[in-house]
Short mmCIF file of C-alpha atoms in Angstrom, two decimals:
data_model
loop_
_atom_site.label_atom_id
_atom_site.label_comp_id
_atom_site.label_asym_id
_atom_site.label_seq_id
_atom_site.Cartn_x
_atom_site.Cartn_y
_atom_site.Cartn_z
CA MET A 276 -5.34 -168.21 -65.91
CA THR A 277 -5.06 -171.54 -64.23
CA PRO A 278 -1.97 -173.10 -62.99
CA TYR A 279 -2.24 -175.38 -66.07
CA SER A 280 -2.38 -172.58 -68.58
CA LEU A 281 0.04 -172.62 -71.20
CA ARG A 282 0.06 -168.80 -71.45
CA LEU A 283 0.72 -168.49 -67.63
CA ARG A 284 3.59 -170.92 -67.71
CA LEU A 285 5.34 -168.98 -70.76
CA LEU A 286 4.76 -165.75 -68.92
CA VAL A 287 6.25 -167.00 -65.69
CA THR A 288 9.17 -168.75 -67.33
CA GLY A 289 9.92 -165.81 -69.59
CA ALA A 290 9.75 -163.38 -66.63
CA ILE A 291 12.10 -165.47 -64.70
CA SER A 292 14.56 -165.76 -67.64
CA VAL A 293 14.39 -162.00 -67.98
CA VAL A 294 15.27 -161.50 -64.28
CA ILE A 295 18.00 -163.83 -64.47
CA ALA A 296 19.33 -162.47 -67.78
CA LEU A 297 19.35 -158.83 -66.44
CA ALA A 298 20.93 -160.05 -63.15
CA ILE A 299 23.78 -161.65 -65.04
CA ALA A 300 24.03 -158.48 -67.39
CA ALA A 301 23.96 -156.14 -64.32
CA ALA A 302 26.76 -158.33 -62.70
CA GLY A 303 28.87 -158.39 -65.99
CA ILE A 304 28.22 -154.46 -66.48
CA SER A 305 29.38 -153.81 -63.03
CA PHE A 306 32.51 -155.94 -63.33
CA LEU A 307 33.20 -153.95 -66.66
CA PHE A 308 32.62 -150.74 -65.00
CA SER A 309 34.58 -151.60 -61.96
CA ALA A 310 37.53 -152.68 -64.35
CA HIS A 311 37.15 -149.45 -66.22
CA VAL A 312 37.43 -147.23 -62.96
CA GLU A 313 40.56 -149.15 -61.85
CA ARG A 314 42.27 -148.64 -65.12
CA ARG A 315 41.31 -144.87 -65.06
CA ALA A 316 42.60 -144.76 -61.48
CA LEU A 317 45.79 -146.44 -62.34
CA ALA A 318 46.16 -143.85 -65.32
CA GLU A 319 45.80 -141.06 -62.95
CA LEU A 320 48.03 -142.52 -60.29
CA SER A 321 50.58 -142.85 -63.12
CA VAL A 322 50.28 -139.23 -63.95
CA GLN A 323 50.41 -138.34 -60.23
CA LEU A 324 53.54 -140.40 -59.94
CA ASP A 325 55.10 -138.36 -62.68
CA GLN A 326 54.26 -135.27 -60.87
CA VAL A 327 55.99 -136.45 -57.81
CA LEU A 328 59.18 -137.71 -59.60
CA SER A 329 59.26 -134.38 -61.55
CA GLY A 330 59.55 -132.33 -58.45
CA VAL A 331 62.65 -134.33 -56.98
CA GLU A 332 65.57 -131.82 -56.21
CA ARG A 333 68.51 -131.34 -53.82
CA ASP A 334 68.88 -128.68 -51.38
CA SER A 335 72.14 -126.77 -50.64
CA GLU A 336 73.01 -129.29 -48.02
CA GLY A 337 72.72 -132.12 -50.59
CA GLN A 338 69.33 -133.52 -49.15
CA ILE A 339 66.62 -134.84 -51.62
CA TYR A 340 63.47 -133.07 -51.25
CA LEU A 341 60.23 -132.37 -53.25
CA SER A 342 60.19 -128.93 -54.67
CA ASN A 343 56.87 -129.25 -56.59
CA ARG A 344 54.30 -131.17 -54.70
CA PRO A 345 51.09 -132.59 -56.50
CA ALA A 346 48.23 -130.07 -56.46
CA ASP A 347 45.37 -132.61 -55.42
CA PRO A 348 44.22 -131.45 -51.91
CA ARG A 349 43.79 -134.95 -50.86
CA PHE A 350 47.64 -135.26 -50.60
CA ASN A 351 47.72 -132.56 -47.96
CA ARG A 352 44.78 -133.84 -45.87
CA PRO A 353 45.59 -136.40 -43.14
CA LEU A 354 44.20 -139.82 -44.34
CA GLY A 355 42.87 -138.05 -47.30
CA GLY A 356 42.59 -141.09 -49.59
CA LEU A 357 45.37 -140.36 -51.94
CA TYR A 358 49.16 -140.87 -50.77
CA TRP A 359 52.61 -140.58 -52.30
CA GLN A 360 56.09 -141.64 -50.70
CA ILE A 361 59.71 -141.84 -51.73
CA LEU A 362 62.45 -144.09 -50.51
CA VAL A 363 65.87 -142.44 -51.30
CA GLU A 364 69.32 -142.74 -49.82
CA GLY A 365 67.68 -144.41 -46.64
CA ARG A 366 65.15 -141.61 -46.17
CA LEU A 367 61.50 -141.59 -46.52
CA LEU A 368 59.63 -138.47 -47.88
CA ARG A 369 55.78 -138.89 -47.90
CA SER A 370 52.73 -136.85 -48.29
CA ARG A 371 50.96 -135.23 -45.45
CA SER A 372 47.93 -137.49 -45.93
CA LEU A 373 50.14 -140.46 -44.93
CA TRP A 374 51.00 -138.65 -41.41
CA ASP A 375 53.28 -140.90 -39.72
CA HIS A 376 52.43 -144.13 -41.63
CA GLU A 377 54.71 -145.84 -44.47
CA ILE A 378 53.15 -147.76 -47.31
CA PRO A 379 54.73 -151.22 -46.92
CA LEU A 380 56.12 -151.61 -50.34
CA PRO A 381 57.29 -155.22 -51.09
CA VAL A 382 60.73 -156.16 -51.86
CA ASP A 383 60.93 -155.54 -55.65
CA ASP A 384 63.85 -155.86 -58.18
CA LEU A 385 62.66 -153.23 -60.68
CA PRO A 386 64.78 -151.95 -63.77
CA ASP A 387 65.06 -148.41 -64.08
CA GLY A 388 61.70 -146.87 -64.73
CA GLY A 389 60.09 -150.25 -64.11
CA GLU A 390 56.69 -150.19 -62.57
CA HIS A 391 54.59 -152.47 -60.47
CA ILE A 392 50.95 -152.56 -59.19
CA HIS A 393 50.20 -153.52 -55.54
CA MET A 394 47.19 -154.01 -53.27
CA LEU A 395 48.85 -152.72 -49.88
CA GLU A 396 47.45 -151.91 -46.54
CA GLY A 397 46.91 -148.16 -45.86
CA PRO A 398 47.32 -145.98 -42.91
CA ASP A 399 43.94 -146.90 -41.24
CA GLY A 400 43.97 -150.37 -42.52
CA GLN A 401 42.32 -149.80 -45.73
CA SER A 402 43.16 -151.35 -48.86
CA LEU A 403 45.36 -149.10 -51.20
CA LEU A 404 45.67 -149.40 -55.05
CA THR A 405 49.49 -148.53 -55.46
CA VAL A 406 51.58 -147.81 -58.35
CA GLU A 407 55.38 -148.32 -57.51
CA ARG A 408 58.13 -146.98 -59.87
CA SER A 409 62.03 -147.54 -59.43
CA VAL A 410 64.12 -144.77 -61.00
CA ILE A 411 67.92 -143.62 -61.00
CA LEU A 412 68.11 -140.03 -60.54
CA PRO A 413 70.04 -138.04 -63.22
CA ARG A 414 73.58 -137.08 -62.87
CA ARG A 415 72.98 -133.72 -61.53
CA LEU A 416 70.95 -135.17 -58.56
CA GLY A 417 73.90 -137.89 -58.07
CA GLU A 418 72.60 -140.90 -60.15
CA THR A 419 71.17 -142.25 -56.86
CA PRO A 420 68.31 -145.10 -57.16
CA MET A 421 64.96 -144.23 -55.88
CA ARG A 422 61.81 -145.88 -55.21
CA ALA A 423 58.64 -143.84 -55.39
CA ALA A 424 54.83 -144.76 -55.08
CA VAL A 425 51.43 -143.12 -55.36
CA ALA A 426 48.36 -144.79 -53.75
CA VAL A 427 44.68 -144.34 -53.74
CA ASP A 428 42.15 -145.58 -51.21
CA ARG A 429 39.97 -148.45 -52.88
CA ALA A 430 37.13 -147.43 -50.91
CA GLU A 431 36.70 -144.54 -53.30
CA LEU A 432 36.70 -146.77 -56.03
CA GLN A 433 34.03 -149.21 -54.61
CA ALA A 434 31.91 -146.14 -53.74
CA ALA A 435 31.80 -145.07 -57.38
CA LEU A 436 30.96 -148.79 -58.18
CA ARG A 437 28.07 -148.61 -55.71
CA ASP A 438 26.84 -145.25 -57.05
CA PHE A 439 26.82 -146.78 -60.41
CA ALA A 440 24.87 -149.64 -59.32
CA SER A 441 22.41 -147.76 -57.75
CA ASP A 442 21.98 -145.46 -60.76
CA LEU A 443 21.73 -148.65 -62.95
CA LEU A 444 19.14 -150.37 -60.98
CA PRO A 445 16.03 -148.34 -61.95
CA TYR A 446 16.85 -148.59 -65.53
CA LEU A 447 17.33 -152.38 -65.30
CA LEU A 448 13.99 -152.61 -63.57
CA ILE A 449 12.28 -150.47 -66.32
CA LEU A 450 13.94 -152.68 -68.96
CA ALA A 451 12.74 -155.81 -67.12
CA ALA A 452 9.11 -154.44 -67.10
CA VAL A 453 9.37 -153.54 -70.83
CA LEU A 454 10.93 -157.06 -71.90
CA ILE A 455 8.07 -158.79 -69.91
CA LEU A 456 5.50 -156.65 -71.56
CA ALA A 457 6.86 -157.37 -74.80
CA MET A 458 7.14 -160.94 -74.14
CA ALA A 459 3.64 -161.08 -72.79
CA ALA A 460 2.45 -159.42 -76.30
CA GLN A 461 4.61 -161.92 -78.11
CA ILE A 462 2.89 -164.80 -76.08
CA ALA A 463 -0.44 -163.26 -77.03
CA ILE A 464 0.31 -163.03 -80.66
CA GLY A 465 2.13 -166.46 -80.61
CA LEU A 466 -0.86 -168.30 -78.86
CA ARG A 467 -3.45 -166.47 -81.02
CA PRO A 468 -3.78 -169.55 -83.56
CA LEU A 469 -4.59 -171.81 -80.73
CA GLY A 470 -7.56 -169.42 -80.11
CA ARG A 471 -8.51 -169.88 -83.73
CA VAL A 472 -8.33 -173.71 -83.29
CA GLU A 473 -10.72 -173.31 -80.33
CA ALA A 474 -13.00 -171.12 -82.48
CA ARG A 475 -12.94 -173.52 -85.45
CA VAL A 476 -13.73 -176.46 -82.88
CA GLY A 477 -16.75 -174.43 -81.76
CA ASP A 478 -17.86 -174.00 -85.46
CA ILE A 479 -17.60 -177.83 -85.72
CA ARG A 480 -19.71 -178.59 -82.91
CA SER A 481 -22.38 -176.06 -83.89
CA GLY A 482 -22.35 -177.38 -87.49
CA ARG A 483 -21.02 -174.16 -89.09
CA SER A 484 -18.05 -176.05 -90.15
CA ARG A 485 -16.87 -179.55 -90.80
CA ARG A 486 -13.05 -179.25 -90.53
CA LEU A 487 -10.40 -177.01 -89.18
CA GLY A 488 -8.57 -176.51 -92.40
CA GLU A 489 -5.02 -175.66 -92.95
CA ASP A 490 -4.93 -171.81 -92.91
CA PHE A 491 -2.60 -171.90 -89.84
CA PRO A 492 0.75 -171.30 -88.87
CA THR A 493 3.26 -173.93 -89.94
CA GLU A 494 3.74 -175.33 -86.33
CA VAL A 495 -0.07 -175.65 -85.88
CA ILE A 496 -0.90 -177.32 -89.28
CA PRO A 497 0.18 -180.92 -88.00
CA LEU A 498 -2.23 -180.51 -85.14
CA ALA A 499 -5.13 -179.24 -87.41
CA THR A 500 -4.32 -182.17 -89.87
CA ALA A 501 -4.54 -184.78 -87.25
CA VAL A 502 -7.83 -183.20 -85.68
CA ASP A 503 -9.37 -183.22 -89.23
CA ALA A 504 -8.20 -186.88 -89.83
CA LEU A 505 -9.77 -187.79 -86.57
CA LEU A 506 -12.91 -185.99 -87.59
CA ALA A 507 -13.02 -187.89 -90.81
CA GLU A 508 -12.62 -191.10 -89.01
CA ARG A 509 -15.24 -190.28 -86.56
CA GLU A 510 -17.67 -189.32 -89.35
CA ALA A 511 -17.10 -192.50 -91.07
CA GLU A 512 -17.75 -194.41 -87.70
CA ILE A 513 -20.92 -192.66 -87.12
CA SER A 514 -22.02 -193.23 -90.59
CA ARG A 515 -21.33 -197.04 -90.37
CA ALA A 516 -22.96 -197.13 -87.09
CA GLY A 517 -26.15 -195.31 -88.53
CA MET A 518 -26.31 -197.68 -91.44
CA ARG A 519 -25.97 -200.73 -88.86
CA ALA A 520 -28.69 -199.34 -86.70
CA ALA A 521 -30.83 -198.74 -89.99
CA ASP A 522 -30.28 -202.37 -91.03
CA LEU A 523 -30.97 -203.66 -87.80
CA ALA A 524 -34.34 -201.67 -87.47
CA HIS A 525 -35.17 -202.51 -91.01
CA GLY A 526 -34.66 -206.38 -89.96
CA PHE A 527 -37.06 -206.14 -87.23
CA LYS A 528 -39.97 -204.94 -89.53
CA THR A 529 -40.49 -208.38 -91.29
CA PRO A 530 -40.85 -210.26 -87.91
CA LEU A 531 -43.25 -207.65 -86.79
CA GLN A 532 -45.43 -207.92 -89.73
CA ALA A 533 -45.24 -211.66 -89.16
CA LEU A 534 -46.54 -211.11 -85.62
CA LEU A 535 -49.41 -208.94 -86.81
CA GLY A 536 -50.25 -211.73 -89.38
CA GLU A 537 -50.34 -214.00 -86.35
CA ALA A 538 -52.47 -211.77 -84.29
CA GLY A 539 -55.02 -211.72 -87.29
CA ARG A 540 -55.28 -215.48 -87.17
CA LEU A 541 -55.87 -215.45 -83.56
CA ARG A 542 -58.53 -212.87 -83.98
CA ALA A 543 -60.24 -214.67 -86.80
CA ASN A 544 -60.22 -217.79 -84.46
CA GLY A 545 -61.98 -215.77 -81.73
CA GLN A 546 -59.11 -215.21 -79.43
CA GLU A 547 -59.50 -211.51 -79.16
CA SER A 548 -57.51 -210.79 -76.02
CA HIS A 549 -54.45 -212.65 -77.31
CA ALA A 550 -54.68 -210.82 -80.51
CA ALA A 551 -54.81 -207.42 -78.79
CA ALA A 552 -51.83 -208.22 -76.57
CA ILE A 553 -49.75 -209.20 -79.57
CA GLU A 554 -50.94 -206.06 -81.49
CA GLU A 555 -50.24 -203.79 -78.58
CA THR A 556 -46.73 -205.32 -78.38
CA VAL A 557 -46.11 -205.06 -82.10
CA GLU A 558 -47.13 -201.27 -82.12
CA ALA A 559 -44.66 -200.53 -79.23
CA MET A 560 -42.01 -202.37 -80.82
CA ARG A 561 -42.73 -200.67 -84.18
CA GLY A 562 -42.69 -197.31 -82.68
CA HIS A 563 -39.17 -198.15 -81.09
CA VAL A 564 -38.15 -199.31 -84.66
CA ASP A 565 -39.41 -196.01 -86.38
CA ARG A 566 -37.58 -193.83 -83.52
CA GLU A 567 -34.22 -195.78 -84.21
CA LEU A 568 -34.54 -195.28 -88.10
CA MET A 569 -35.13 -191.75 -87.39
CA ARG A 570 -32.02 -191.31 -85.13
CA ALA A 571 -30.04 -193.31 -87.76
CA ARG A 572 -31.04 -190.78 -90.24
CA ALA A 573 -30.11 -188.04 -88.10
CA SER A 574 -26.64 -189.38 -87.23
CA LEU A 575 -26.02 -189.38 -91.10
CA HIS A 576 -27.39 -185.89 -91.70
CA ARG A 577 -26.66 -184.09 -88.46
CA LYS A 578 -24.19 -181.26 -89.81
CA ALA A 579 -27.12 -179.79 -92.20
CA ALA A 580 -29.82 -180.34 -89.85
CA ARG A 581 -32.16 -177.22 -89.73
CA CYS A 582 -36.00 -176.83 -89.26
CA ASN A 583 -38.36 -174.00 -88.38
CA VAL A 584 -39.83 -174.24 -84.78
CA ALA A 585 -43.06 -172.50 -85.50
CA ASP A 586 -43.96 -174.73 -88.53
CA VAL A 587 -43.12 -178.00 -86.54
CA ALA A 588 -45.27 -176.84 -83.50
CA GLU A 589 -48.14 -175.98 -85.89
CA ALA A 590 -48.03 -179.48 -87.60
CA VAL A 591 -47.93 -181.00 -84.12
CA LEU A 592 -50.89 -178.97 -82.80
CA ARG A 593 -53.05 -179.78 -86.04
CA VAL A 594 -52.62 -183.55 -85.04
CA LEU A 595 -53.42 -182.97 -81.27
CA ARG A 596 -56.49 -180.69 -81.85
CA ARG A 597 -58.14 -183.71 -83.57
CA SER A 598 -57.20 -186.05 -80.82
CA ALA A 599 -59.39 -186.81 -77.75
CA ALA A 600 -56.95 -185.44 -75.40
CA GLY A 601 -56.51 -182.24 -77.27
CA ASN A 602 -59.51 -181.26 -79.02
CA GLN A 603 -61.12 -179.57 -75.90
CA LYS A 604 -57.99 -177.74 -74.81
CA HIS A 605 -57.13 -174.17 -75.27
CA TRP A 606 -53.56 -174.05 -77.03
CA GLU A 607 -51.46 -170.87 -76.58
CA VAL A 608 -48.35 -170.61 -79.17
CA ASP A 609 -45.67 -167.87 -78.81
CA ILE A 610 -42.83 -168.72 -81.42
CA ALA A 611 -41.26 -166.17 -83.54
CA PRO A 612 -41.64 -167.14 -87.27
CA GLU A 613 -37.95 -167.08 -88.10
CA LEU A 614 -36.65 -169.17 -85.07
CA ALA A 615 -34.97 -172.34 -86.18
CA VAL A 616 -33.04 -175.21 -84.72
CA GLY A 617 -30.34 -177.51 -85.70
CA ALA A 618 -32.51 -180.63 -85.92
CA GLU A 619 -34.48 -182.49 -88.69
CA ALA A 620 -38.22 -181.57 -88.79
CA GLY A 621 -39.16 -185.25 -87.96
CA GLU A 622 -36.77 -185.11 -84.82
CA LEU A 623 -38.52 -181.83 -83.52
CA THR A 624 -41.76 -183.27 -84.28
CA GLU A 625 -40.89 -186.50 -82.23
CA MET A 626 -39.87 -184.44 -79.28
CA LEU A 627 -42.56 -181.78 -79.43
CA GLY A 628 -45.38 -184.26 -80.21
CA ALA A 629 -44.25 -186.58 -77.19
CA ILE A 630 -44.18 -183.46 -74.60
CA ALA A 631 -47.27 -181.61 -76.16
CA GLU A 632 -49.29 -184.92 -76.15
CA ASN A 633 -48.36 -185.65 -72.46
CA ALA A 634 -49.30 -181.97 -71.51
CA ALA A 635 -52.60 -182.19 -73.33
CA ARG A 636 -53.50 -185.51 -71.63
CA HIS A 637 -52.96 -184.22 -68.07
CA SER A 638 -53.80 -180.57 -68.41
CA ALA A 639 -57.13 -179.18 -67.13
CA SER A 640 -58.01 -176.68 -69.95
CA ARG A 641 -54.80 -174.94 -71.27
CA VAL A 642 -51.48 -175.68 -72.78
CA ALA A 643 -48.94 -172.95 -73.72
CA ILE A 644 -45.90 -173.38 -76.08
CA VAL A 645 -43.41 -170.53 -75.96
CA ALA A 646 -40.03 -170.47 -77.75
CA ARG A 647 -36.95 -167.96 -77.43
CA PRO A 648 -33.67 -167.97 -78.44
CA LEU A 649 -31.10 -168.30 -75.64
CA GLY A 650 -27.42 -167.49 -76.78
CA GLN A 651 -26.38 -170.49 -79.00
CA GLN A 652 -29.38 -172.57 -77.86
CA VAL A 653 -33.24 -172.13 -78.35
CA GLU A 654 -35.52 -172.63 -75.26
CA ILE A 655 -38.94 -174.17 -75.94
CA ARG A 656 -41.22 -174.43 -73.09
CA ILE A 657 -44.54 -176.42 -72.89
CA GLU A 658 -46.60 -175.56 -69.83
CA ASP A 659 -49.93 -176.85 -68.64
CA ASP A 660 -52.30 -176.37 -66.06
CA GLY A 661 -52.89 -179.86 -64.83
CA PRO A 662 -52.13 -181.43 -61.53
CA GLY A 663 -48.32 -181.49 -62.08
CA ILE A 664 -45.90 -183.88 -60.56
CA PRO A 665 -44.39 -183.97 -57.23
CA PRO A 666 -40.82 -182.20 -57.26
CA GLU A 667 -39.15 -185.29 -55.81
CA ARG A 668 -40.28 -187.28 -58.79
CA LEU A 669 -39.40 -184.83 -61.58
CA SER A 670 -35.97 -186.23 -62.07
CA GLU A 671 -37.26 -189.86 -62.75
CA MET A 672 -39.93 -188.85 -65.34
CA THR A 673 -37.27 -188.92 -68.20
CA ARG A 674 -36.22 -192.34 -67.48
CA ARG A 675 -37.91 -195.07 -69.89
CA GLY A 676 -41.00 -196.50 -68.42
CA ALA A 677 -41.70 -193.95 -65.70
CA ARG A 678 -45.21 -192.59 -65.56
CA ALA A 679 -46.62 -190.27 -63.22
CA ASP A 680 -49.97 -191.71 -63.48
CA GLU A 681 -49.71 -195.56 -63.47
CA SER A 682 -53.53 -195.90 -64.11
CA ALA A 683 -53.51 -194.00 -67.32
CA ALA A 684 -52.68 -195.11 -70.75
CA GLY A 685 -49.42 -194.79 -72.18
CA SER A 686 -45.89 -196.62 -72.18
CA GLY A 687 -43.81 -194.11 -70.30
CA PHE A 688 -41.39 -193.73 -73.12
CA GLY A 689 -42.46 -190.33 -74.60
CA LEU A 690 -40.34 -188.02 -72.34
CA ALA A 691 -37.43 -190.49 -72.06
CA ILE A 692 -37.12 -190.63 -75.74
CA ALA A 693 -37.51 -186.89 -76.11
CA SER A 694 -34.69 -186.39 -73.50
CA GLU A 695 -32.38 -188.75 -75.21
CA LEU A 696 -32.96 -187.17 -78.51
CA ALA A 697 -32.54 -183.64 -77.22
CA GLU A 698 -29.25 -184.71 -75.76
CA THR A 699 -28.14 -186.48 -78.89
CA LEU A 700 -28.65 -183.15 -80.80
CA GLY A 701 -26.66 -181.28 -78.31
CA GLY A 702 -29.39 -179.81 -76.06
CA GLY A 703 -31.54 -181.16 -73.13
CA LEU A 704 -34.95 -181.66 -71.48
CA GLU A 705 -35.65 -180.36 -67.89
CA LEU A 706 -38.79 -180.76 -66.08
CA ARG A 707 -39.95 -177.94 -63.55
CA PRO A 708 -42.98 -177.44 -61.23
CA GLY A 709 -45.49 -175.22 -62.97
CA ASN A 710 -47.93 -172.57 -61.41
CA PRO A 711 -49.96 -174.73 -61.55
CA GLY A 712 -49.13 -177.96 -63.52
CA LEU A 713 -45.84 -178.89 -65.15
CA SER A 714 -43.30 -177.00 -67.03
CA VAL A 715 -41.07 -178.65 -69.54
CA ARG A 716 -38.12 -177.04 -70.83
CA LEU A 717 -36.46 -178.33 -74.11
CA THR A 718 -33.23 -176.81 -75.38
CA LEU A 719 -31.79 -177.46 -78.81
CA PRO A 720 -28.83 -175.86 -80.58
CA VAL A 721 -29.58 -172.85 -82.87
CA ALA A 722 -29.79 -173.99 -86.51
CA PRO A 723 -26.41 -173.35 -88.43
CA PRO A 724 -26.67 -170.55 -91.12
CA GLU A 725 -28.33 -171.25 -94.39
CA THR A 726 -25.81 -171.87 -97.28
#
């Protein structure tokens, strides 16, 4: 796919969109997970705080102590990550995990049973998620106000978030790959109508169809309709141009007939050389007029053009075998009987006649005509055993008026006209050095299927 490929652009844009969307989704999921973990941590801290408060008692000396300590081993391990402390009657009771550190509770004005949540600094400088509650002890414990707090190291919560993110990443990558593959399949299916448009255009070029039609998705129908309208306009223009060319060619015929009449009068007066010159010029012009008439007809009937190569070649050879240039030559023909090209019989006769006549005129004793299918084209090769043409002059031989032998008869238009007509039909003409002689390669489109 090229950088200008619509498929590539859609695929790259879609892949980038998928990656961005999944990155945003990952950030959102991580945020929700973090909030969920924090809520669970607060719920656990609240339960731990209830356990701490339920264990408050007075000893025989009237001192407040904690008779039932929380069972979590982190409370008993120095810097264990889970901490509790109680401020009552000017004394500080705390878990062994705090060691000699005090959680710096802010000054709060809490009602009895009121609870606050803080982010405070821990014993090792870490951040603590802290739940603080203010209570008044019952009458049996002296109705004394007390502040109790339980805290957890936020590093544990962040570690849980990191673990979650690392577990989530492979699944996001798999999801991204699946989404991109699904998007690629969607693009392939979505762009399939454009492939059908390309195939229909190929059918139009080869003559198998005249219009794109309307059996396309709704979004493609306007394009197909516009192309069909353009094709209709082009056909109308070609038709008008063909008719104008035909009118122009017909318009030349009357003056040419008048010139031939003038040549006859000159001949009757004994001016043979002048009459011959006029007649030669008229014949050349008449040949051009006939060819233009043929091209005009071809432009009007191009889509249905079809002719059998073997039949046309045989017709050309029947004429050449009776000519002075071809009656003494050995003709070799190798053409499949069913081979057909997309051209009128007159057009192929024009091209084959010009090439074969040229080969007969310059060959020593042999001319071969071979035709083979070549994909969507038919290759017709005409080879002779004559002196050939210097390689540096091959390209100029298809220009009008060019002749390999200036002393020989001929106008130099045969190969040029054959080349132009072949290109008009969608093929081409190429001259190559033979072994010996000259090899002319004529290519024409394969004939459309018979209807």
